[in-house]
Amino acid sequence: MLKTILWHSSMLESKNIKISEEVLKAIRNVPRHEFVPQKLVKYAYKDRPLAIGFGQTISQPFIVALMTELLNISDTSVVLEIGTGSGYQAAILAEMGVNVYSVEIIPELAEQASKVLNTLYPEIKLRVGDGYFGWKEYAPFDGIVVTAAVDHIPEPLTHQLKAGGKIVIPIGSPYTVQELIIVEKKINGDFILHQILPVRFVPLTGDH
């Protein structure tokens, strides 16, 4: 797995992106097999997405590593994740010492993820809800990572982001190729968007 991630990181260097040792260490340390269905455990350490039920997937480790890197966070950061899914992305963040708040709209997935996360990373705060509206109670956040595609940047998330923070989000139409975007909030409240690379995510569901 490490060789796979390093191979992809060399590709990212052409876009002036490098996967840090801190992120790679988290990828190595988090047991991905705990976050996939039992029948797919043999594929857990392949660099590929896997189905986790309810039309959702666990992202490939490369994408998880990339999105984590793009947040540009530290072990004092507070990060909101939209779309808990299997809990793997939240686990990677927690492994790095980040304070993680995660929102999942599908109750059954939230329950499955909670069982694993409560054992491995009980400090993660998880709730069932519509992630489009964020988690205002614990805002503002140093970073927000959205693990499902939406055709526009959710306005509630921009309000819940600290000045100097970043949202990492796939933008585009559902079930097509989207663009991974960094939304950077400047000190004056303006936003700068950075396009990173094409991705393919399941759509963000909810009332929006």
Backbone as a chain_set.jsonl record, in Angstrom:
{"seq": "MLKTILWHSSMLESKNIKISEEVLKAIRNVPRHEFVPQKLVKYAYKDRPLAIGFGQTISQPFIVALMTELLNISDTSVVLEIGTGSGYQAAILAEMGVNVYSVEIIPELAEQASKVLNTLYPEIKLRVGDGYFGWKEYAPFDGIVVTAAVDHIPEPLTHQLKAGGKIVIPIGSPYTVQELIIVEKKINGDFILHQILPVRFVPLTGDH", "coords": {"N": [[0.83, -1.203, 0.0], [1.905, 1.281, 0.814], [3.783, 1.705, -1.213], [2.085, 2.06, -3.347], [0.721, 4.449, -2.669], [2.891, 6.212, -2.574], [3.667, 6.136, -5.227], [1.518, 7.423, -6.468], [1.822, 9.901, -5.231], [4.08, 10.912, -6.412], [3.094, 11.516, -8.924], [1.434, 13.6, -8.217], [3.213, 15.591, -7.613], [3.789, 16.866, -9.967], [1.717, 18.6, -10.108], [2.383, 20.311, -8.193], [1.805, 19.276, -5.689], [2.363, 17.431, -2.817], [2.297, 14.436, -1.029], [2.415, 14.377, 2.377], [4.651, 13.067, 4.912], [3.33, 12.735, 7.322], [0.655, 12.324, 6.596], [0.938, 9.996, 5.051], [1.85, 8.253, 7.011], [-0.424, 8.049, 8.619], [-2.134, 6.764, 6.811], [-0.805, 4.34, 6.652], [-1.113, 3.42, 9.265], [-3.84, 3.23, 9.955], [-6.229, 0.688, 10.111], [-7.522, -0.334, 7.322], [-9.092, -2.502, 6.608], [-10.927, -2.809, 8.615], [-12.973, -1.16, 7.968], [-14.404, -1.964, 5.79], [-16.877, -4.074, 4.159], [-17.163, -7.48, 5.273], [-16.995, -9.393, 3.23], [-15.416, -8.145, 1.395], [-12.937, -7.79, 2.434], [-10.539, -8.884, 1.52], [-9.803, -7.176, -0.458], [-9.125, -4.892, 0.793], [-6.703, -3.519, 1.019], [-6.058, -2.712, -1.47], [-5.575, -0.148, -3.898], [-8.225, 1.184, -4.393], [-11.696, 2.147, -4.72], [-14.393, 0.827, -2.695], [-17.522, -0.844, -2.434], [-19.857, -0.096, 0.146], [-22.419, -0.501, 0.783], [-25.859, 0.679, 0.589], [-25.643, 2.236, -1.668], [-23.259, 3.586, -1.431], [-19.682, 4.274, -1.134], [-16.373, 3.366, 0.038], [-13.708, 5.483, -0.257], [-10.828, 5.264, -2.456], [-7.548, 4.72, -1.089], [-5.602, 6.543, -2.074], [-7.113, 8.828, -2.861], [-8.232, 9.555, -0.408], [-5.888, 10.139, 1.016], [-4.961, 12.291, -0.539], [-7.068, 14.23, -0.277], [-6.926, 14.677, 2.442], [-4.352, 15.73, 2.671], [-4.678, 18.11, 1.217], [-6.218, 19.655, 2.896], [-4.455, 20.838, 4.615], [-3.764, 20.702, 7.429], [-3.196, 20.566, 11.054], [-2.216, 18.937, 14.152], [-3.701, 20.325, 15.931], [-5.951, 21.125, 14.727], [-9.448, 21.622, 13.944], [-11.792, 19.777, 12.338], [-14.432, 19.401, 10.035], [-16.218, 16.748, 8.695], [-18.128, 15.903, 5.916], [-20.278, 13.442, 5.221], [-19.843, 10.668, 6.473], [-19.812, 7.922, 5.832], [-18.094, 4.935, 5.622], [-16.43, 5.607, 7.681], [-13.753, 5.766, 7.37], [-12.238, 8.003, 6.311], [-12.592, 9.838, 8.404], [-11.258, 8.435, 10.385], [-8.602, 8.5, 9.467], [-8.043, 11.228, 9.736], [-8.36, 11.502, 12.525], [-6.3, 9.842, 13.38], [-4.177, 11.453, 12.817], [-4.321, 13.21, 14.858], [-6.231, 15.147, 14.737], [-9.134, 17.048, 15.668], [-12.176, 15.731, 15.114], [-15.295, 16.141, 13.558], [-18.099, 14.611, 12.317], [-20.606, 14.089, 9.85], [-23.321, 12.132, 8.856], [-25.802, 11.17, 6.601], [-27.245, 8.832, 6.237], [-28.757, 6.705, 8.374], [-28.192, 3.973, 8.933], [-25.59, 3.603, 7.934], [-24.218, 5.402, 9.543], [-24.513, 4.148, 11.983], [-23.084, 1.751, 11.556], [-20.508, 2.81, 11.079], [-20.053, 4.046, 13.538], [-19.739, 1.894, 15.292], [-17.24, 0.867, 14.614], [-15.566, 3.141, 14.81], [-15.943, 3.908, 17.477], [-14.515, 2.026, 18.788], [-11.883, 2.222, 17.764], [-11.283, 4.985, 17.449], [-12.528, 6.715, 19.575], [-12.797, 9.369, 20.177], [-13.812, 10.804, 18.061], [-16.507, 12.768, 16.95], [-19.724, 12.06, 15.974], [-22.666, 12.396, 14.059], [-26.064, 11.87, 12.937], [-27.417, 13.357, 10.112], [-28.211, 16.009, 7.746], [-25.621, 16.733, 5.844], [-25.191, 18.896, 4.183], [-25.854, 21.203, 5.5], [-23.951, 21.423, 7.372], [-22.425, 21.56, 10.649], [-23.32, 23.49, 12.77], [-23.185, 24.008, 15.472], [-20.597, 23.443, 16.369], [-18.971, 25.025, 14.885], [-16.614, 27.751, 14.271], [-14.76, 25.892, 11.72], [-11.453, 24.634, 11.12], [-10.967, 23.281, 8.822], [-12.874, 21.725, 6.197], [-14.028, 18.747, 4.905], [-15.547, 17.275, 2.193], [-17.089, 14.386, 1.268], [-18.631, 13.583, -0.862], [-20.187, 14.242, -4.004], [-21.294, 17.425, -5.214], [-23.201, 19.867, -7.008], [-22.633, 22.485, -6.561], [-21.057, 24.805, -4.314], [-21.836, 24.323, -0.998], [-23.492, 26.824, 0.716], [-23.91, 27.068, 3.566], [-21.645, 25.766, 4.562], [-19.529, 27.411, 3.863], [-19.929, 29.527, 5.589], [-19.353, 28.342, 7.987], [-16.686, 27.919, 8.021], [-13.451, 28.747, 9.159], [-11.675, 31.845, 8.787], [-8.937, 31.686, 6.659], [-9.114, 28.981, 6.492], [-9.866, 25.834, 4.736], [-12.028, 24.288, 2.366], [-12.362, 21.101, 1.091], [-13.622, 19.63, -1.695], [-15.595, 17.688, -3.975], [-16.798, 18.888, -6.995], [-19.458, 18.897, -9.259], [-21.61, 17.207, -11.659], [-23.789, 14.55, -10.561], [-22.754, 11.098, -10.714], [-21.023, 11.412, -12.837], [-17.814, 12.466, -14.094], [-16.242, 14.525, -11.785], [-14.778, 17.586, -10.494], [-12.136, 17.918, -8.268], [-12.003, 20.299, -5.793], [-10.405, 22.983, -4.06], [-11.584, 25.172, -1.71], [-10.659, 28.099, -0.58], [-10.697, 30.184, 2.196], [-10.178, 33.515, 2.609], [-8.618, 35.95, 4.808], [-10.062, 38.292, 4.705], [-12.564, 37.399, 4.143], [-13.144, 36.764, 1.533], [-13.197, 34.29, -1.137], [-11.072, 31.866, -2.627], [-10.775, 29.691, -5.315], [-9.37, 26.562, -6.107], [-8.625, 24.341, -8.619], [-8.029, 20.873, -8.644], [-7.87, 18.021, -9.565], [-9.517, 15.623, -11.766], [-12.201, 13.661, -10.425], [-14.299, 10.99, -9.148], [-17.208, 10.764, -7.459], [-19.882, 9.544, -5.371], [-23.146, 11.089, -5.251], [-23.905, 13.917, -3.107], [-26.428, 13.594, -0.829], [-29.652, 14.768, 0.309], [-31.611, 17.559, 1.546], [-31.41, 19.791, -0.622]], "CA": [[0.0, 0.0, 0.0], [2.762, 2.459, 0.869], [4.355, 1.908, -2.541], [1.017, 2.599, -4.198], [0.502, 5.848, -2.309], [4.067, 6.968, -2.99], [3.628, 6.257, -6.685], [0.571, 8.484, -6.79], [2.313, 11.192, -4.767], [5.015, 11.423, -7.409], [2.274, 12.119, -9.96], [0.903, 14.856, -7.708], [4.25, 16.599, -7.588], [3.692, 17.641, -11.202], [0.723, 19.629, -9.823], [2.892, 20.998, -7.007], [1.201, 18.682, -4.502], [3.141, 16.306, -2.301], [1.698, 13.805, 0.139], [3.374, 14.489, 3.482], [4.927, 11.854, 5.674], [2.307, 12.627, 8.352], [-0.525, 11.698, 5.99], [1.303, 8.63, 4.688], [1.91, 7.475, 8.252], [-1.806, 7.755, 9.009], [-2.617, 5.744, 5.867], [-0.2, 3.059, 7.048], [-1.503, 2.986, 10.612], [-5.277, 2.948, 10.1], [-6.548, -0.63, 9.538], [-8.627, -0.117, 6.378], [-9.962, -3.684, 6.548], [-11.99, -2.667, 9.612], [-13.99, -0.238, 7.462], [-15.033, -2.512, 4.586], [-17.661, -5.276, 4.433], [-16.363, -8.678, 5.461], [-16.785, -10.089, 1.951], [-14.456, -7.39, 0.58], [-11.715, -7.579, 3.213], [-9.356, -9.256, 0.736], [-9.45, -6.049, -1.325], [-9.047, -3.697, 1.647], [-5.448, -2.77, 0.855], [-5.892, -2.309, -2.861], [-5.855, 1.283, -4.06], [-9.47, 1.248, -5.152], [-12.902, 2.306, -3.897], [-15.148, -0.397, -2.467], [-18.914, -0.619, -2.04], [-20.112, -0.345, 1.566], [-23.863, -0.607, 0.943], [-26.702, 1.874, 0.495], [-25.194, 3.027, -2.797], [-22.096, 4.379, -1.029], [-18.385, 3.614, -1.263], [-15.199, 3.852, 0.757], [-12.815, 5.992, -1.295], [-9.515, 4.637, -2.543], [-6.6, 5.375, -0.183], [-4.974, 7.687, -2.728], [-7.998, 9.99, -2.792], [-8.306, 9.93, 1.003], [-4.615, 10.792, 1.332], [-4.929, 13.569, -1.236], [-8.001, 15.176, 0.333], [-6.376, 15.001, 3.751], [-3.216, 16.619, 2.429], [-5.137, 19.408, 0.721], [-6.768, 20.434, 4.005], [-3.328, 21.571, 5.213], [-4.143, 20.768, 8.832], [-2.232, 20.144, 12.061], [-2.856, 18.156, 15.218], [-4.566, 21.202, 16.729], [-7.053, 21.546, 13.861], [-10.804, 21.104, 14.11], [-12.225, 19.506, 10.965], [-15.764, 18.847, 9.804], [-16.35, 15.851, 7.546], [-19.489, 15.721, 5.429], [-20.377, 12.117, 4.608], [-19.001, 9.735, 7.23], [-19.677, 6.664, 5.095], [-17.526, 3.838, 6.406], [-15.675, 6.151, 8.809], [-12.31, 5.676, 7.083], [-11.637, 9.335, 6.233], [-12.573, 10.371, 9.766], [-10.211, 7.72, 11.114], [-7.314, 9.028, 9.024], [-7.896, 12.535, 10.38], [-8.16, 11.284, 13.954], [-4.964, 9.26, 13.532], [-3.249, 12.576, 12.76], [-4.514, 14.031, 16.032], [-7.21, 16.188, 14.446], [-10.452, 16.969, 16.297], [-13.039, 15.425, 13.973], [-16.753, 16.126, 13.639], [-18.519, 13.978, 11.068], [-22.055, 14.036, 9.674], [-23.759, 11.117, 7.893], [-27.249, 11.278, 6.416], [-27.86, 7.506, 6.232], [-28.632, 6.213, 9.748], [-27.57, 2.641, 9.001], [-24.153, 3.775, 7.75], [-23.711, 6.06, 10.742], [-24.446, 3.129, 13.032], [-21.953, 0.872, 11.239], [-19.263, 3.547, 11.293], [-19.898, 4.291, 14.974], [-19.254, 0.679, 15.943], [-15.793, 0.769, 14.369], [-14.887, 4.332, 15.322], [-15.992, 3.931, 18.943], [-13.455, 1.132, 19.253], [-10.559, 2.667, 17.336], [-11.1, 6.437, 17.627], [-13.757, 7.145, 20.269], [-12.847, 10.829, 20.311], [-14.535, 11.373, 16.917], [-17.918, 13.074, 17.197], [-20.493, 11.672, 14.788], [-24.119, 12.51, 14.194], [-26.884, 11.651, 11.747], [-28.026, 14.599, 9.676], [-27.958, 16.456, 6.385], [-24.324, 17.399, 5.874], [-25.207, 20.142, 3.41], [-26.0, 22.323, 6.436], [-22.817, 21.416, 8.285], [-22.651, 21.295, 12.074], [-23.156, 24.866, 13.226], [-22.908, 24.029, 16.916], [-19.164, 23.356, 16.639], [-18.266, 25.931, 13.992], [-16.039, 27.546, 12.933], [-13.822, 24.789, 11.532], [-10.202, 24.93, 10.398], [-11.083, 22.653, 7.51], [-14.075, 20.931, 5.944], [-13.842, 17.808, 3.8], [-16.834, 16.759, 1.714], [-16.757, 13.126, 0.604], [-19.66, 13.283, -1.859], [-20.195, 15.302, -5.014], [-22.416, 18.356, -5.264], [-23.002, 20.707, -8.183], [-22.268, 23.829, -6.146], [-20.467, 24.839, -2.976], [-22.896, 24.601, -0.012], [-23.269, 28.102, 1.396], [-23.728, 26.935, 5.017], [-20.279, 25.348, 4.885], [-18.64, 28.576, 3.751], [-20.107, 30.334, 6.795], [-18.824, 27.604, 9.136], [-15.238, 27.785, 7.832], [-12.649, 29.836, 9.689], [-10.82, 32.589, 7.868], [-7.684, 30.959, 6.501], [-9.406, 27.562, 6.356], [-10.115, 25.298, 3.401], [-12.98, 23.215, 2.093], [-11.977, 20.208, -0.007], [-14.939, 19.167, -2.12], [-15.783, 17.377, -5.4], [-17.867, 19.68, -7.586], [-19.867, 18.433, -10.58], [-22.862, 16.475, -11.744], [-23.748, 13.188, -10.013], [-22.501, 9.941, -11.573], [-20.11, 11.75, -13.92], [-16.532, 12.917, -13.559], [-16.294, 15.838, -11.151], [-13.476, 18.207, -10.261], [-11.82, 18.133, -6.861], [-11.778, 21.727, -5.63], [-10.114, 23.58, -2.759], [-12.193, 26.479, -1.48], [-9.833, 28.73, 0.451], [-11.312, 31.392, 2.734], [-9.172, 34.499, 2.962], [-8.851, 36.676, 6.057], [-11.088, 39.314, 4.472], [-13.837, 36.743, 3.866], [-13.231, 36.348, 0.139], [-12.864, 32.895, -1.386], [-10.285, 31.521, -3.804], [-10.99, 28.293, -5.683], [-8.263, 25.896, -6.793], [-8.963, 23.049, -9.213], [-6.934, 19.944, -8.397], [-7.86, 16.949, -10.558], [-10.822, 14.963, -11.929], [-12.526, 12.581, -9.489], [-15.653, 10.461, -9.307], [-17.807, 10.501, -6.162], [-21.337, 9.424, -5.298], [-23.693, 12.412, -4.975], [-24.337, 14.323, -1.78], [-27.887, 13.512, -0.74], [-30.246, 15.605, 1.342], [-32.59, 18.562, 1.141], [-30.732, 20.949, -1.177]], "C": [[0.86, 1.246, 0.0], [3.349, 2.745, -0.508], [3.322, 2.522, -3.482], [0.809, 4.08, -3.932], [1.681, 6.696, -2.756], [4.101, 7.149, -4.505], [2.69, 7.376, -7.096], [1.091, 9.847, -6.347], [3.32, 11.77, -5.736], [4.275, 12.065, -8.565], [1.783, 13.488, -9.512], [1.946, 15.957, -7.699], [4.258, 17.441, -8.856], [2.638, 18.729, -11.082], [1.111, 20.424, -8.58], [2.181, 20.546, -5.731], [2.058, 17.493, -4.084], [2.44, 15.751, -1.076], [2.736, 13.768, 1.254], [3.566, 13.156, 4.185], [3.881, 11.644, 6.757], [1.05, 11.937, 7.807], [-0.229, 10.247, 5.624], [1.363, 7.725, 5.92], [0.514, 7.102, 8.723], [-2.405, 6.681, 8.108], [-2.064, 4.374, 6.25], [-0.803, 2.524, 8.341], [-2.974, 2.615, 10.76], [-5.62, 1.622, 9.411], [-7.767, -0.549, 8.606], [-9.587, -1.305, 6.334], [-11.102, -3.614, 7.562], [-13.176, -1.859, 9.08], [-14.69, -0.742, 6.197], [-15.863, -3.734, 4.967], [-16.777, -6.522, 4.464], [-16.04, -9.371, 4.142], [-15.764, -9.4, 1.062], [-13.122, -7.152, 1.284], [-10.463, -7.896, 2.394], [-8.911, -8.146, -0.208], [-9.129, -4.783, -0.52], [-7.8, -2.864, 1.402], [-5.063, -2.586, -0.609], [-6.224, -0.823, -2.972], [-7.068, 1.462, -4.963], [-10.634, 1.514, -4.215], [-13.622, 0.975, -3.759], [-16.56, -0.045, -2.014], [-19.102, -0.952, -0.565], [-21.61, -0.438, 1.851], [-24.555, 0.732, 0.827], [-26.258, 2.811, -0.63], [-23.964, 3.871, -2.521], [-20.812, 3.568, -1.165], [-17.404, 4.16, -0.223], [-14.202, 4.258, -0.319], [-11.495, 5.241, -1.293], [-8.532, 5.408, -1.661], [-5.912, 6.59, -0.791], [-5.816, 8.952, -2.602], [-8.133, 10.479, -1.353], [-7.03, 10.669, 1.424], [-4.544, 12.182, 0.706], [-5.824, 14.601, -0.562], [-7.525, 15.598, 1.727], [-5.226, 15.992, 3.608], [-3.67, 18.028, 2.059], [-5.754, 20.28, 1.808], [-5.707, 21.284, 4.694], [-3.569, 21.807, 6.707], [-2.998, 20.347, 9.749], [-2.966, 19.392, 13.158], [-3.656, 19.029, 16.183], [-5.81, 21.625, 15.95], [-8.378, 20.912, 14.272], [-11.4, 20.995, 12.715], [-13.626, 18.904, 10.958], [-15.726, 17.971, 8.565], [-17.821, 15.715, 7.186], [-19.543, 14.406, 4.662], [-19.456, 11.125, 5.293], [-18.751, 8.445, 6.47], [-19.194, 5.552, 5.997], [-16.837, 4.332, 7.673], [-14.183, 6.22, 8.547], [-11.643, 7.051, 7.025], [-11.553, 9.982, 7.615], [-11.457, 9.733, 10.589], [-8.824, 8.226, 10.742], [-7.044, 10.368, 9.696], [-7.614, 12.38, 11.869], [-6.784, 10.708, 14.245], [-3.894, 10.349, 13.527], [-3.418, 13.54, 13.934], [-5.528, 15.145, 15.869], [-8.481, 15.966, 15.267], [-11.491, 16.858, 15.193], [-14.51, 15.432, 14.36], [-17.258, 15.621, 12.299], [-20.035, 13.822, 11.026], [-22.386, 13.025, 8.581], [-25.282, 11.143, 7.806], [-27.967, 9.938, 6.467], [-27.676, 6.868, 7.615], [-27.91, 4.875, 9.859], [-26.05, 2.727, 8.83], [-23.525, 4.426, 8.979], [-23.555, 5.051, 11.885], [-23.267, 2.187, 12.814], [-20.622, 1.556, 11.535], [-19.0, 3.76, 12.78], [-19.313, 3.081, 15.689], [-17.738, 0.541, 15.799], [-15.061, 1.935, 15.025], [-14.882, 4.385, 16.839], [-14.925, 3.035, 19.551], [-12.074, 1.701, 18.973], [-10.279, 4.137, 17.659], [-12.339, 7.032, 18.306], [-13.875, 8.654, 20.424], [-13.588, 11.507, 19.156], [-15.994, 11.604, 17.294], [-18.69, 12.883, 15.903], [-21.975, 11.868, 15.055], [-24.784, 12.21, 12.866], [-27.54, 12.972, 11.374], [-27.676, 14.908, 8.243], [-26.687, 17.302, 6.387], [-24.261, 18.693, 5.099], [-25.224, 21.36, 4.335], [-24.912, 22.337, 7.505], [-23.181, 21.023, 9.703], [-22.37, 22.598, 12.811], [-22.732, 24.957, 14.681], [-21.417, 24.087, 17.217], [-18.325, 24.219, 15.697], [-17.653, 27.085, 14.807], [-14.99, 26.434, 12.92], [-12.578, 25.26, 10.782], [-10.238, 24.36, 8.986], [-12.377, 21.868, 7.424], [-13.787, 20.036, 4.753], [-15.185, 17.188, 3.461], [-16.543, 15.53, 0.859], [-17.869, 12.641, -0.326], [-19.766, 14.492, -2.778], [-21.456, 16.142, -4.947], [-22.146, 19.315, -6.417], [-22.705, 22.163, -7.856], [-21.699, 23.758, -4.733], [-21.563, 25.187, -1.965], [-22.6, 25.872, 0.791], [-23.121, 27.957, 2.906], [-22.304, 26.548, 5.407], [-19.311, 26.515, 4.802], [-18.736, 29.459, 4.992], [-19.47, 29.666, 8.017], [-17.317, 27.381, 9.059], [-14.52, 28.995, 8.414], [-11.947, 30.586, 8.564], [-9.449, 31.919, 7.843], [-7.876, 29.466, 6.322], [-9.704, 27.148, 4.926], [-11.235, 24.263, 3.417], [-12.429, 22.408, 0.934], [-13.228, 19.466, -0.43], [-14.945, 18.804, -3.599], [-17.006, 18.116, -5.945], [-18.178, 19.153, -8.989], [-21.163, 17.657, -10.51], [-22.722, 15.07, -11.171], [-23.486, 12.146, -11.095], [-21.733, 10.29, -12.84], [-18.773, 12.12, -13.285], [-16.699, 14.331, -13.002], [-14.873, 16.398, -11.028], [-13.28, 18.39, -8.761], [-11.352, 19.579, -6.694], [-11.33, 22.035, -4.202], [-10.778, 24.948, -2.729], [-11.452, 27.107, -0.302], [-10.469, 30.047, 0.891], [-10.229, 32.358, 3.217], [-9.569, 35.241, 4.242], [-9.962, 37.708, 5.9], [-12.453, 38.728, 4.13], [-14.046, 36.35, 2.421], [-12.831, 34.888, 0.001], [-12.046, 32.768, -2.662], [-10.483, 30.035, -4.068], [-9.782, 27.767, -6.458], [-8.763, 24.559, -7.336], [-7.768, 22.118, -9.082], [-6.845, 18.851, -9.459], [-9.243, 16.332, -10.665], [-10.978, 13.816, -10.942], [-13.923, 12.072, -9.806], [-16.184, 10.051, -7.941], [-19.3, 10.258, -6.318], [-21.885, 10.795, -4.919], [-23.992, 12.652, -3.507], [-25.853, 14.322, -1.749], [-28.389, 14.406, 0.381], [-31.161, 16.639, 0.74], [-31.893, 19.83, 0.648], [-30.913, 20.973, -2.697]], "O": [[0.576, 2.186, -0.743], [3.409, 3.901, -0.926], [3.639, 3.384, -4.301], [0.731, 4.877, -4.866], [1.484, 7.797, -3.27], [4.517, 8.196, -5.003], [3.019, 8.184, -7.964], [0.831, 10.849, -7.014], [3.414, 12.989, -5.876], [4.751, 13.045, -9.137], [1.717, 14.424, -10.308], [1.6, 17.137, -7.77], [4.682, 18.596, -8.833], [2.647, 19.683, -11.859], [0.284, 21.119, -7.989], [1.981, 21.336, -4.808], [2.426, 16.656, -4.909], [2.036, 16.502, -0.188], [3.812, 13.192, 1.088], [2.748, 12.244, 4.064], [3.565, 10.501, 7.091], [0.461, 11.082, 8.468], [-1.055, 9.367, 5.862], [0.967, 6.561, 5.86], [0.283, 5.979, 9.172], [-3.106, 5.789, 8.585], [-2.773, 3.37, 6.181], [-0.982, 1.316, 8.496], [-3.322, 1.78, 11.595], [-5.322, 1.459, 8.228], [-8.906, -0.68, 9.055], [-10.773, -1.129, 6.053], [-12.125, -4.279, 7.395], [-14.255, -1.873, 9.671], [-15.485, -0.015, 5.6], [-15.591, -4.369, 5.986], [-15.767, -6.597, 3.763], [-14.934, -9.878, 3.96], [-15.292, -9.985, 0.088], [-12.278, -6.403, 0.791], [-9.434, -7.241, 2.562], [-7.784, -8.161, -0.704], [-8.889, -3.724, -1.099], [-7.826, -1.643, 1.556], [-3.903, -2.337, -0.939], [-7.056, -0.308, -2.225], [-6.952, 1.839, -6.129], [-10.577, 1.151, -3.041], [-13.479, 0.096, -4.609], [-16.765, 0.934, -1.297], [-18.582, -1.955, -0.075], [-22.028, -0.452, 3.009], [-23.929, 1.785, 0.948], [-26.467, 4.022, -0.559], [-23.652, 4.779, -3.291], [-20.843, 2.344, -1.293], [-17.579, 5.253, 0.315], [-13.884, 3.46, -1.2], [-11.089, 4.662, -0.286], [-8.668, 6.621, -1.503], [-5.664, 7.571, -0.09], [-5.298, 10.02, -2.275], [-8.146, 11.685, -1.106], [-7.092, 11.694, 2.103], [-4.116, 13.137, 1.353], [-5.39, 15.723, -0.302], [-7.708, 16.746, 2.13], [-5.147, 16.975, 4.344], [-3.109, 19.015, 2.534], [-5.812, 21.501, 1.667], [-6.015, 22.32, 5.284], [-3.578, 22.943, 7.182], [-1.972, 19.841, 9.294], [-4.185, 19.228, 13.105], [-4.227, 18.522, 17.149], [-6.629, 22.394, 16.454], [-8.423, 19.83, 14.859], [-11.503, 21.987, 11.994], [-13.956, 18.027, 11.756], [-15.258, 18.396, 7.509], [-18.657, 15.444, 8.048], [-18.94, 14.266, 3.598], [-18.404, 10.777, 4.756], [-17.634, 7.928, 6.454], [-19.812, 5.259, 7.02], [-16.675, 3.574, 8.63], [-13.423, 6.68, 9.4], [-10.587, 7.245, 7.628], [-10.544, 10.603, 7.95], [-10.796, 10.401, 11.385], [-7.963, 8.366, 11.611], [-5.936, 10.614, 10.173], [-6.734, 13.048, 12.412], [-6.168, 11.052, 15.254], [-2.84, 10.2, 14.146], [-2.742, 14.567, 14.0], [-5.675, 15.992, 16.75], [-8.861, 14.825, 15.529], [-11.669, 17.796, 14.416], [-14.916, 14.819, 15.347], [-16.881, 16.152, 11.255], [-20.667, 13.474, 12.024], [-21.797, 13.06, 7.501], [-25.967, 11.139, 8.829], [-29.173, 9.896, 6.714], [-26.554, 6.525, 7.988], [-27.11, 4.668, 10.772], [-25.308, 2.009, 9.5], [-22.434, 4.046, 9.403], [-22.59, 5.1, 12.649], [-22.541, 1.859, 13.752], [-19.731, 0.975, 12.153], [-17.859, 3.666, 13.232], [-18.487, 3.227, 16.59], [-17.046, 0.15, 16.739], [-14.058, 1.741, 15.711], [-13.914, 4.859, 17.434], [-14.485, 3.251, 20.68], [-11.196, 1.669, 19.835], [-9.18, 4.489, 18.087], [-13.104, 7.765, 17.68], [-14.944, 9.16, 20.768], [-13.955, 12.677, 19.269], [-16.636, 10.736, 17.887], [-18.357, 13.465, 14.871], [-22.475, 11.55, 16.134], [-24.158, 12.284, 11.808], [-28.148, 13.63, 12.218], [-26.936, 14.165, 7.597], [-26.679, 18.435, 6.867], [-23.37, 19.51, 5.331], [-24.681, 22.413, 4.001], [-24.942, 23.155, 8.425], [-24.117, 20.258, 9.933], [-21.304, 22.775, 13.401], [-22.008, 25.872, 15.073], [-21.005, 24.703, 18.2], [-17.096, 24.144, 15.717], [-18.117, 27.369, 15.911], [-14.415, 26.082, 13.95], [-12.637, 26.152, 9.936], [-9.613, 24.897, 8.071], [-12.911, 21.405, 8.432], [-13.351, 20.514, 3.705], [-15.872, 16.646, 4.327], [-15.839, 15.616, -0.147], [-18.027, 11.441, -0.548], [-19.472, 15.619, -2.38], [-22.543, 15.64, -4.662], [-20.99, 19.553, -6.767], [-22.542, 22.984, -8.758], [-21.854, 22.748, -4.045], [-22.165, 26.255, -2.07], [-21.573, 25.967, 1.463], [-22.29, 28.647, 3.497], [-21.813, 26.954, 6.46], [-18.37, 26.597, 5.592], [-17.749, 30.068, 5.403], [-19.092, 30.346, 8.971], [-16.737, 26.73, 9.928], [-14.93, 30.134, 8.189], [-11.663, 30.015, 7.511], [-8.875, 31.623, 8.891], [-6.919, 28.749, 6.031], [-9.787, 27.981, 4.023], [-11.367, 23.474, 4.353], [-12.066, 22.972, -0.098], [-13.833, 18.753, 0.371], [-14.364, 19.528, -4.407], [-18.11, 17.982, -5.417], [-17.275, 18.982, -9.807], [-21.739, 17.474, -9.438], [-21.659, 14.46, -11.28], [-23.931, 12.285, -12.235], [-21.783, 9.544, -13.817], [-18.633, 12.084, -12.063], [-17.232, 15.216, -13.672], [-13.9, 15.75, -11.414], [-14.138, 18.942, -8.072], [-10.424, 20.025, -7.369], [-11.814, 21.426, -3.249], [-10.559, 25.776, -3.613], [-11.613, 26.679, 0.841], [-10.746, 30.918, 0.066], [-9.462, 32.041, 4.126], [-10.712, 35.162, 4.691], [-10.712, 37.97, 6.84], [-13.396, 39.471, 3.857], [-15.022, 35.672, 2.102], [-12.209, 34.314, 0.895], [-12.29, 33.465, -3.647], [-10.373, 29.215, -3.155], [-9.249, 28.438, -7.342], [-9.273, 23.735, -6.576], [-6.634, 22.505, -9.367], [-5.849, 18.766, -10.177], [-10.063, 16.493, -9.761], [-10.025, 13.093, -10.654], [-14.638, 12.649, -10.626], [-15.681, 9.107, -7.332], [-19.912, 10.712, -7.284], [-21.163, 11.595, -4.324], [-24.291, 11.723, -2.758], [-26.491, 14.986, -2.566], [-27.64, 14.757, 1.292], [-31.453, 16.595, -0.455], [-31.789, 20.816, 1.378], [-30.413, 21.879, -3.364]]}, "num_chains": 1, "name": "protein.A"}
